[in-house]
PDB file of C-alpha atoms in Angstrom:
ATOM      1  CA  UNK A   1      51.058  56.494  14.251  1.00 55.00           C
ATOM      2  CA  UNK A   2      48.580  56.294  16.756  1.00 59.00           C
ATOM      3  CA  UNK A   3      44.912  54.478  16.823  1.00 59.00           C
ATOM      4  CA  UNK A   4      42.070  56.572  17.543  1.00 61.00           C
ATOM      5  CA  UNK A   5      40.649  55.610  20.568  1.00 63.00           C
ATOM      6  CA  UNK A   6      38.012  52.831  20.282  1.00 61.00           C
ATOM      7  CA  UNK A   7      34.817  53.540  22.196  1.00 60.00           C
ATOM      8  CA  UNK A   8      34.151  51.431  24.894  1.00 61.00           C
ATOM      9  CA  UNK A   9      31.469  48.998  24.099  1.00 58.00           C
ATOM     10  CA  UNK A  10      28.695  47.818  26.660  1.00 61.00           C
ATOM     11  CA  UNK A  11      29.048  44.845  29.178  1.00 59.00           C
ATOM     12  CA  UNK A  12      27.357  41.763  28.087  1.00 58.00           C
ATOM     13  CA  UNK A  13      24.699  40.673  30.187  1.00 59.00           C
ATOM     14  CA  UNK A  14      25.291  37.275  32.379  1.00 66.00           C
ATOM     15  CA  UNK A  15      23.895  34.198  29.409  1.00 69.00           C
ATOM     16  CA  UNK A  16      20.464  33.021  30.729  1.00 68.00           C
ATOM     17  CA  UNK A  17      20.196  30.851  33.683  1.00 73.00           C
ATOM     18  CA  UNK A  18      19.209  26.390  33.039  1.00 72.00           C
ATOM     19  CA  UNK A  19      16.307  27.506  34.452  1.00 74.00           C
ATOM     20  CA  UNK A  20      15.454  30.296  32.326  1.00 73.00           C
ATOM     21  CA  UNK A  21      16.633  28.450  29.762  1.00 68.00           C
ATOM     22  CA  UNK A  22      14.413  25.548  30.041  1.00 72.00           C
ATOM     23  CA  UNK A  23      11.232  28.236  30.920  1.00 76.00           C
ATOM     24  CA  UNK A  24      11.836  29.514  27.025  1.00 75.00           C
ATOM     25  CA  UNK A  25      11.760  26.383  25.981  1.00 74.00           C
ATOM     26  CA  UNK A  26       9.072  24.522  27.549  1.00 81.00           C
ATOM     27  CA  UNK A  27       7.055  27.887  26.609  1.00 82.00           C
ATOM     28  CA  UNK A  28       8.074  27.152  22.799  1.00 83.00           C
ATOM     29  CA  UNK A  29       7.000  23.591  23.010  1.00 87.00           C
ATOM     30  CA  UNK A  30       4.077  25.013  24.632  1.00 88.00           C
ATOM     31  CA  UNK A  31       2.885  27.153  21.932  1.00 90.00           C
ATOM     32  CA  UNK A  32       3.715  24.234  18.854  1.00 90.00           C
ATOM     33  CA  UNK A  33       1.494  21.605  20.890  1.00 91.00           C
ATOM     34  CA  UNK A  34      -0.812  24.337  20.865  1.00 91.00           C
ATOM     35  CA  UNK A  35      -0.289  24.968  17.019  1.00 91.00           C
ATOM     36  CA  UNK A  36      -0.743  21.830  15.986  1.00 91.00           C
ATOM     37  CA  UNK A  37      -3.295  20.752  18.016  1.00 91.00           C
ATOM     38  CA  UNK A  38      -5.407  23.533  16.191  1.00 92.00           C
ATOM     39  CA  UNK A  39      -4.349  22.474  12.559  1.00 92.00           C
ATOM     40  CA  UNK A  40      -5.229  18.766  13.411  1.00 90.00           C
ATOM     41  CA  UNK A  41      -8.470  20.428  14.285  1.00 91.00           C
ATOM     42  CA  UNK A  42      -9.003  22.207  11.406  1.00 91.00           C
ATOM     43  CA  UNK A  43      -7.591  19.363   8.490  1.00 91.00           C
ATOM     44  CA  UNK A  44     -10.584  17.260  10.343  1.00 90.00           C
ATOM     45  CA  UNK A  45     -12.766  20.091   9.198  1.00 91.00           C
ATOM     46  CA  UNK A  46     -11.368  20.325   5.955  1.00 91.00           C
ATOM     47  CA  UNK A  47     -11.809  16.179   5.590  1.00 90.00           C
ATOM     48  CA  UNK A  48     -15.127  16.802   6.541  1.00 90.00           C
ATOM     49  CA  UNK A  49     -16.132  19.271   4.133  1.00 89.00           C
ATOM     50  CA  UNK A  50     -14.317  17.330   1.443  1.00 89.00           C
ATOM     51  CA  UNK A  51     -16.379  14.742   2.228  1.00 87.00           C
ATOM     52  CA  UNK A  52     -19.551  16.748   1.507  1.00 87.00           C
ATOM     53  CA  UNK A  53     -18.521  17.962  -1.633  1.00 86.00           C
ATOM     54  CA  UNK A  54     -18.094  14.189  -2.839  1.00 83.00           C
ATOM     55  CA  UNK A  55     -21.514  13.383  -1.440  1.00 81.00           C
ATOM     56  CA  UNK A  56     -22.707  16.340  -3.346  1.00 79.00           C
ATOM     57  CA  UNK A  57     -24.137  18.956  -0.131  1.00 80.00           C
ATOM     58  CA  UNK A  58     -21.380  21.247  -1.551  1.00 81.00           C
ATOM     59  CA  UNK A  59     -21.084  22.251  -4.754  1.00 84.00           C
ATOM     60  CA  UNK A  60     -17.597  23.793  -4.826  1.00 88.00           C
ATOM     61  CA  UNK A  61     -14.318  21.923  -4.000  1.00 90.00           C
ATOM     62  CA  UNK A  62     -12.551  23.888  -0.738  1.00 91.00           C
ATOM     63  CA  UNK A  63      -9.495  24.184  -2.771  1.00 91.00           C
ATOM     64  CA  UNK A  64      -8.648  27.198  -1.435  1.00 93.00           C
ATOM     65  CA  UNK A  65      -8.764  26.052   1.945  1.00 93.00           C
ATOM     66  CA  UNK A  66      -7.134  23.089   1.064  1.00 93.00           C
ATOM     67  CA  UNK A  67      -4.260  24.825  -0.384  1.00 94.00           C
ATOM     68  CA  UNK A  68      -4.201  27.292   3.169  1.00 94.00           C
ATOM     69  CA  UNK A  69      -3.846  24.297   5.016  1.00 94.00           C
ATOM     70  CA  UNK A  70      -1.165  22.594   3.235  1.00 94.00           C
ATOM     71  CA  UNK A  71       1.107  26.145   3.673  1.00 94.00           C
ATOM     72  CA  UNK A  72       0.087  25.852   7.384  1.00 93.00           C
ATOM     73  CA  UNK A  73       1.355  22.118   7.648  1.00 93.00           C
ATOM     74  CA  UNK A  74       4.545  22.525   5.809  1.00 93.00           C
ATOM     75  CA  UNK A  75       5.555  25.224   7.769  1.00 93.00           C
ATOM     76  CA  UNK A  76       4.747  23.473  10.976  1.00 90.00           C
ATOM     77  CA  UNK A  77       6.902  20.386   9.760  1.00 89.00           C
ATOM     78  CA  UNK A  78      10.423  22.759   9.601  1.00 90.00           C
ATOM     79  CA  UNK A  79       9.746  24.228  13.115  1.00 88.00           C
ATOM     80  CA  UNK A  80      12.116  23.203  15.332  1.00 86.00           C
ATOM     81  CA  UNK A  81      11.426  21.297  18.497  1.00 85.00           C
ATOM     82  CA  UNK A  82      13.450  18.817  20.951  1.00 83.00           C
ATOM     83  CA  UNK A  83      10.519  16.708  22.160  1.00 85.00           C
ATOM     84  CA  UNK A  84      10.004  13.419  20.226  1.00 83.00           C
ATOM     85  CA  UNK A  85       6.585  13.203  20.750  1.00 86.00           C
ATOM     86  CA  UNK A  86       5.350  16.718  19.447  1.00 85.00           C
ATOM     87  CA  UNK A  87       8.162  15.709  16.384  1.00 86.00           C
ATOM     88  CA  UNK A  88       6.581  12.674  15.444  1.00 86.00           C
ATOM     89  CA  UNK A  89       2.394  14.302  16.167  1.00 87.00           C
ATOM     90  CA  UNK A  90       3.919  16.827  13.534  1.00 90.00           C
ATOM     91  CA  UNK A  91       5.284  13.957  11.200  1.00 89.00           C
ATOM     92  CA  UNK A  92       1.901  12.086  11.898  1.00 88.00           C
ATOM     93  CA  UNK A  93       0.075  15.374  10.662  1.00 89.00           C
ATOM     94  CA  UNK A  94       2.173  15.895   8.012  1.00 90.00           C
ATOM     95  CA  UNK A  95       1.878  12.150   6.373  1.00 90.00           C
ATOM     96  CA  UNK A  96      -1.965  12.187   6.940  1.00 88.00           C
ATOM     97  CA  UNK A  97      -2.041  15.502   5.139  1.00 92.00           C
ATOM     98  CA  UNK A  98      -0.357  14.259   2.374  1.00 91.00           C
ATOM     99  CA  UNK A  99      -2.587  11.136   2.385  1.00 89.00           C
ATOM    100  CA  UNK A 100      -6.055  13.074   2.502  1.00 90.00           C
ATOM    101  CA  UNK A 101      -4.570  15.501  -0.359  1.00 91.00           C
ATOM    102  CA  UNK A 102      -3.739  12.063  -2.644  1.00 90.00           C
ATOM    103  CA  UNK A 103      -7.662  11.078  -2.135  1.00 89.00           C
ATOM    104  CA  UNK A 104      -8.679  14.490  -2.949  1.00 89.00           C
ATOM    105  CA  UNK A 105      -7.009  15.071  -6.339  1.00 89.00           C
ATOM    106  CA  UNK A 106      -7.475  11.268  -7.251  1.00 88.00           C
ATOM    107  CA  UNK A 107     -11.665  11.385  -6.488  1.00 86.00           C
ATOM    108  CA  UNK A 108     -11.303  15.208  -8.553  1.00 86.00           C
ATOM    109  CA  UNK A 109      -9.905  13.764 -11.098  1.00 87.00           C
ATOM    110  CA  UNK A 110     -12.095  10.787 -11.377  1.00 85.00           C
ATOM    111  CA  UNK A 111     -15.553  12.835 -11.000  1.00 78.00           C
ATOM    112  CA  UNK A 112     -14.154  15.392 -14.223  1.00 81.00           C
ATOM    113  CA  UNK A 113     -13.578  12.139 -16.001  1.00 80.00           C
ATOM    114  CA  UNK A 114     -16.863  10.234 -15.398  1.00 78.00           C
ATOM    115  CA  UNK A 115     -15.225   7.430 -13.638  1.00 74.00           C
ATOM    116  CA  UNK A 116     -15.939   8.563  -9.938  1.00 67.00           C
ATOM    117  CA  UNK A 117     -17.202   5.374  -7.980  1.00 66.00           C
ATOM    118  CA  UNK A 118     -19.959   6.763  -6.037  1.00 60.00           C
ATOM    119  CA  UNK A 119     -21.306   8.884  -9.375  1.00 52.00           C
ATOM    120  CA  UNK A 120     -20.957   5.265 -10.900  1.00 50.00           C
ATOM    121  CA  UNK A 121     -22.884   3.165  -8.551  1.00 53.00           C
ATOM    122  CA  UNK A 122     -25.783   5.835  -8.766  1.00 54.00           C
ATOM    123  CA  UNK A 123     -25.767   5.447 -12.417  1.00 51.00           C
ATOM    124  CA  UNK A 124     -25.931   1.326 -12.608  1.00 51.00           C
ATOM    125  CA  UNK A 125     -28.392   1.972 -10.219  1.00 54.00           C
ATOM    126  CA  UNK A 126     -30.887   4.013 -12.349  1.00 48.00           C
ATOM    127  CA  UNK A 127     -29.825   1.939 -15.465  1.00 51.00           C
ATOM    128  CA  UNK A 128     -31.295  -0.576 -13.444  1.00 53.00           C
ATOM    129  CA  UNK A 129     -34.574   0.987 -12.521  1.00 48.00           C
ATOM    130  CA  UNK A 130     -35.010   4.363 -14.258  1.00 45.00           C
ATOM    131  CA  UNK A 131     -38.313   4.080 -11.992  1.00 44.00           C
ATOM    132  CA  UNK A 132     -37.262   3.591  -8.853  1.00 41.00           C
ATOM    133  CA  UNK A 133     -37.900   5.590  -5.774  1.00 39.00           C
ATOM    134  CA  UNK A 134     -34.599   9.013  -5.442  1.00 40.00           C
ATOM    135  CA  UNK A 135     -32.664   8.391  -2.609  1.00 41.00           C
ATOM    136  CA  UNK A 136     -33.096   9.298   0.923  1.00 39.00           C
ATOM    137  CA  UNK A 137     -32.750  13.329   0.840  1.00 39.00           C
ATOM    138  CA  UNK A 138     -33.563  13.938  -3.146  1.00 39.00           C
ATOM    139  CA  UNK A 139     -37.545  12.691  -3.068  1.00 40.00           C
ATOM    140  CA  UNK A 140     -40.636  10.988  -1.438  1.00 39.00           C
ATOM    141  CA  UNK A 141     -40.130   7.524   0.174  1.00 37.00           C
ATOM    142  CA  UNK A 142     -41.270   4.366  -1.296  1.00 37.00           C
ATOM    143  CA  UNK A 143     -44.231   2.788   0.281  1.00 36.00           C
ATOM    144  CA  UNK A 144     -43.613   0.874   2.760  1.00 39.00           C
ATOM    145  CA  UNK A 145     -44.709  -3.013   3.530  1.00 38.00           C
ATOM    146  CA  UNK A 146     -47.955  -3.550   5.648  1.00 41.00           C
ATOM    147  CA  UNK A 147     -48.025  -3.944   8.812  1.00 40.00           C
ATOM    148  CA  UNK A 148     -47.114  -7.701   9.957  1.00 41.00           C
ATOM    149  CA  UNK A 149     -43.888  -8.180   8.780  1.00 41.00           C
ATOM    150  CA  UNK A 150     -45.526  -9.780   5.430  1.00 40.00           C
ATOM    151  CA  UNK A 151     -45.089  -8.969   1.715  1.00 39.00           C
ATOM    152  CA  UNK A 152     -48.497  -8.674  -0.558  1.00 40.00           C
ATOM    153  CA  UNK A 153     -49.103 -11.480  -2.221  1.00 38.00           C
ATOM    154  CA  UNK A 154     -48.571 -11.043  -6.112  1.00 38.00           C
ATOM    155  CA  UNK A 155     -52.003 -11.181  -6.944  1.00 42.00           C
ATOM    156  CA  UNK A 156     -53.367  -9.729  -4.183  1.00 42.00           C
ATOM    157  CA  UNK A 157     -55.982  -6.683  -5.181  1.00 44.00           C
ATOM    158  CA  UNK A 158     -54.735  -3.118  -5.790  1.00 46.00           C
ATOM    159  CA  UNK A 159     -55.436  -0.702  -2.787  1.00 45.00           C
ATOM    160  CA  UNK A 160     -58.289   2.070  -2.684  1.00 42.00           C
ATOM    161  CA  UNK A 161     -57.973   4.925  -4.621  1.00 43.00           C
ATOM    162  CA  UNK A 162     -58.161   7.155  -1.930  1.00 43.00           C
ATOM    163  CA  UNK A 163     -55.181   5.117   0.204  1.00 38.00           C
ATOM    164  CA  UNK A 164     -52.905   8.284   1.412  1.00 40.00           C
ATOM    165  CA  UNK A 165     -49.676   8.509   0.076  1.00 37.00           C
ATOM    166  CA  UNK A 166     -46.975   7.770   2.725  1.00 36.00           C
ATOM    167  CA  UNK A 167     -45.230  10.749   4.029  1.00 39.00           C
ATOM    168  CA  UNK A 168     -42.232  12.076   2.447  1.00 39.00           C
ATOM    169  CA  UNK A 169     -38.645  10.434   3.666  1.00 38.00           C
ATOM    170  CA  UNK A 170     -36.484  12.638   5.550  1.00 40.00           C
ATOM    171  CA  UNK A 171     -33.205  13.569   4.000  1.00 40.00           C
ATOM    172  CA  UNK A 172     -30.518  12.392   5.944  1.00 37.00           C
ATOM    173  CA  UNK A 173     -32.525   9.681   8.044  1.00 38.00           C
ATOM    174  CA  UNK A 174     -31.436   6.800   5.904  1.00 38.00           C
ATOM    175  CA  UNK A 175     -28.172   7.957   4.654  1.00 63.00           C
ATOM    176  CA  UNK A 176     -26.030   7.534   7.781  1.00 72.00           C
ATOM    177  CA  UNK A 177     -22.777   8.809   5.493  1.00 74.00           C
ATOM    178  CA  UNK A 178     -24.186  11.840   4.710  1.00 78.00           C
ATOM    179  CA  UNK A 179     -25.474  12.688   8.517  1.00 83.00           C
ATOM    180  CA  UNK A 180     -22.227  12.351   9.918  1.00 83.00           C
ATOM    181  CA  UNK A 181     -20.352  14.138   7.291  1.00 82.00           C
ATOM    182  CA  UNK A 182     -22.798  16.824   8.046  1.00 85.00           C
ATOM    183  CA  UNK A 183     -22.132  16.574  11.808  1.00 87.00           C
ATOM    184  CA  UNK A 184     -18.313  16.268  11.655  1.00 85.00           C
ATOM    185  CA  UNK A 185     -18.137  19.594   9.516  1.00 86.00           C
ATOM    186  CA  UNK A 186     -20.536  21.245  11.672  1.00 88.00           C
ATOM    187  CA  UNK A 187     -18.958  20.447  15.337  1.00 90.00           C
ATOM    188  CA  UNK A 188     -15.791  21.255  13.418  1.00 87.00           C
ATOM    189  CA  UNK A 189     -16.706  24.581  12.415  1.00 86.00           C
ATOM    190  CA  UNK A 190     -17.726  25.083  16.251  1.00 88.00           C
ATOM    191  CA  UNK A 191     -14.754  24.624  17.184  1.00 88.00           C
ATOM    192  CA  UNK A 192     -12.775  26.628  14.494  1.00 84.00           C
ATOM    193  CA  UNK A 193     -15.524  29.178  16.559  1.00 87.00           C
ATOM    194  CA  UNK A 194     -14.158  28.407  19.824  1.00 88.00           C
ATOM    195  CA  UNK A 195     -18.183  27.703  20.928  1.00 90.00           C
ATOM    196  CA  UNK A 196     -18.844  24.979  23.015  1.00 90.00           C
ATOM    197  CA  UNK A 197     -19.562  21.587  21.314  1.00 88.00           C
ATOM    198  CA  UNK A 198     -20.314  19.229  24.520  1.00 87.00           C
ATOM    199  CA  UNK A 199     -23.706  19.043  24.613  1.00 87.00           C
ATOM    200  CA  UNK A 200     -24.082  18.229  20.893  1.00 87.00           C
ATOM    201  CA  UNK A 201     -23.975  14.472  20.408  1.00 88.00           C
ATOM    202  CA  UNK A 202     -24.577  13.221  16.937  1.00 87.00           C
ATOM    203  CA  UNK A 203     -28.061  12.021  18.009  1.00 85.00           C
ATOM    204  CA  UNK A 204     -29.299  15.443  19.029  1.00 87.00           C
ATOM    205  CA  UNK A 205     -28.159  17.026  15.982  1.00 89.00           C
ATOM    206  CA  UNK A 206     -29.526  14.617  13.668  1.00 86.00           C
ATOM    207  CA  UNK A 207     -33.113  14.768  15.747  1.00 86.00           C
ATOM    208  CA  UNK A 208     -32.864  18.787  15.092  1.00 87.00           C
ATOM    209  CA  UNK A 209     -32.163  18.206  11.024  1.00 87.00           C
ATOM    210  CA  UNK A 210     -34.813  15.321  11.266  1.00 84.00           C
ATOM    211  CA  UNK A 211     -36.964  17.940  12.740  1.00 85.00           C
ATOM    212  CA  UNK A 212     -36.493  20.699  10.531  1.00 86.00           C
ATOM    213  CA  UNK A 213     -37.154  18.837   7.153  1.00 85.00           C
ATOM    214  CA  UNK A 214     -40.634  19.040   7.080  1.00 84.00           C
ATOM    215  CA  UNK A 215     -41.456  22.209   8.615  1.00 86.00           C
ATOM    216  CA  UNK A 216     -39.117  23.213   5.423  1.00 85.00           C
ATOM    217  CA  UNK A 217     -40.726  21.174   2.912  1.00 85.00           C
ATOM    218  CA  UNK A 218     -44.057  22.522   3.716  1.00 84.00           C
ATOM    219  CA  UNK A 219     -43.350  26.249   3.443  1.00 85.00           C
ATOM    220  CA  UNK A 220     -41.433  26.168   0.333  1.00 85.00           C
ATOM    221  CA  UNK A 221     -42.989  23.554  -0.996  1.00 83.00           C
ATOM    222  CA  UNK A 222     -39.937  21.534  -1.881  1.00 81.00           C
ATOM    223  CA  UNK A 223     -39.499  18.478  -2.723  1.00 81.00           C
ATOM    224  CA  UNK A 224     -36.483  17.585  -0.731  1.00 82.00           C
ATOM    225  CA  UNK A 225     -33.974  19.496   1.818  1.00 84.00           C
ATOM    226  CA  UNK A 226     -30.286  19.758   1.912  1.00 84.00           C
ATOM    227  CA  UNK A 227     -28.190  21.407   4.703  1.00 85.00           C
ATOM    228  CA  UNK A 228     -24.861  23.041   4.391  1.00 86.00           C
ATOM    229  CA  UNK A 229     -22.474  24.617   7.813  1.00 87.00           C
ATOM    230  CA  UNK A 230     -22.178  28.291   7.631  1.00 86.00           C
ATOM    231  CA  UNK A 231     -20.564  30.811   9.871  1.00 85.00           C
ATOM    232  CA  UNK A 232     -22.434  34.253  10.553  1.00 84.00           C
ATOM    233  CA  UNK A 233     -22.157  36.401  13.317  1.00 84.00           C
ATOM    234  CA  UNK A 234     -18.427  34.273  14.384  1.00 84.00           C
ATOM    235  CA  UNK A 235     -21.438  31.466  14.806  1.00 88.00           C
ATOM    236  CA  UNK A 236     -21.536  28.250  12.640  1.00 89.00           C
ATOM    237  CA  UNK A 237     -25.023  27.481  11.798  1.00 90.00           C
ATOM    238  CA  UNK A 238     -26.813  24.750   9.942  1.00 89.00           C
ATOM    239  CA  UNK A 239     -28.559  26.330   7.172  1.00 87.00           C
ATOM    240  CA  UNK A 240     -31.954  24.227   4.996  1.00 88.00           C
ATOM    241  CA  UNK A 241     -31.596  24.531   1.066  1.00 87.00           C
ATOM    242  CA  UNK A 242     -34.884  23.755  -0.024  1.00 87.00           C
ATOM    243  CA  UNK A 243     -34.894  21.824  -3.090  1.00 83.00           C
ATOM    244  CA  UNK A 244     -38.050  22.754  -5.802  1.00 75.00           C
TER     245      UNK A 244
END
């Protein structure tokens, strides 16, 4: 019995030149340098906005975005690449992932159980002096010593009634942690923005929060003045919470 005829099937096409070869794949390495280069980026920004929450600028815990990121690394980490050096940047990324997450859930944990460090300290510290001046950012300033370098001697007089009260303190002018957090989050959201971030040091943006705070506190009558990052308009902005 005879086989039906079998329909011819189509020339392969000559197998991709070295050169072509090695164009696809320096074009692949191309894009995951790129890739990760952006997700280093944006874990930064996710560090940094961690770091507010614990400081207590933002009130809710980026888990979300945390959880966003951590589909984003793990998927990076089983792409498949022949250059040791973008394999071990991705391994680096990975493990430092991994280590920021640890911190995370650990200082969580600890703040829902009373037995966060930083809450801690502030506590012992009002145990110690119920009376004592806020903190830089949450009140007025203590007054400060007299000119001279001197103390007041104990029994030195009390001053005039009519002395004026020393200006209020400046959130963020003592507390050097909380300035930079503020800073890294904000240049990072820039970025995540693709606007240009060369012109703002750290010094110029603190000047412009420095500046800010009282011009606040004097038209809402507040007694202090947070800041948070936002992005509106594809824009990250630093936006004044006045505190009453």
């Amino acid at each position: 019995m005879a086989l039906p005829p079998q329909k011819p099937g189509r020339p392969a096409g000559p197998p991709p030149s070295a050169e072509e070869a090695a164009r696809a794949a320096r074009h692949a390495t191309d894009e995951l340098t790129d890739e990760t280069a952006k997700l280093e980026e944006e874990l930064e920004a996710l560090k940094a906005r961690y770091e507010q929450y614990f400081l207590g600028t933002e009130r809710r815990e980026p888990a979300r975005w945390r959880d966003e990121v951590r589909k984003k690394v793990l998927r990076l980490k089983g792409a498949f690449t022949r250059n040791t050096g973008l394999r071990f940047r991705i391994q680096s990324l990975h493990a430092r992932y991994l280590s920021y997450e640890r911190l995370w859930q650990r200082s969580v944990r600890e703040r829902e159980e009373g037995t966060y460090r930083r809450d801690l300290l502030k506590a012992r510290r009002h145990a110690r002096d119920p009376e004592a001046a806020p903190a830089p950012g949450s009140g007025p300033a203590a007054t400060p010593a007299p000119a001279g370098g001197t103390s007041p001697a104990v029994n030195a007089p009390p001053p005039p009634a009519r002395t004026p009260a020393p200006p209020p303190a400046q959130p963020g002018a003592a507390d050097e942690g909380r300035m930079r957090a503020l800073y890294d989050a904000y240049i990072a959201a820039k970025r995540q923005c693709n606007e240009d971030v060369s012109r703002l040091s750290y010094d110029v943006v603190a000047r412009s929060v420095a500046k800010q705070v009282p011009e606040v506190m004097a038209r809402f009558k507040a007694r202090s003045v947070d800041f948070r990052v936002e992005v509106k308009d594809g824009k990250a902005i630093l936006k004044a919470i006045p505190r009453v």
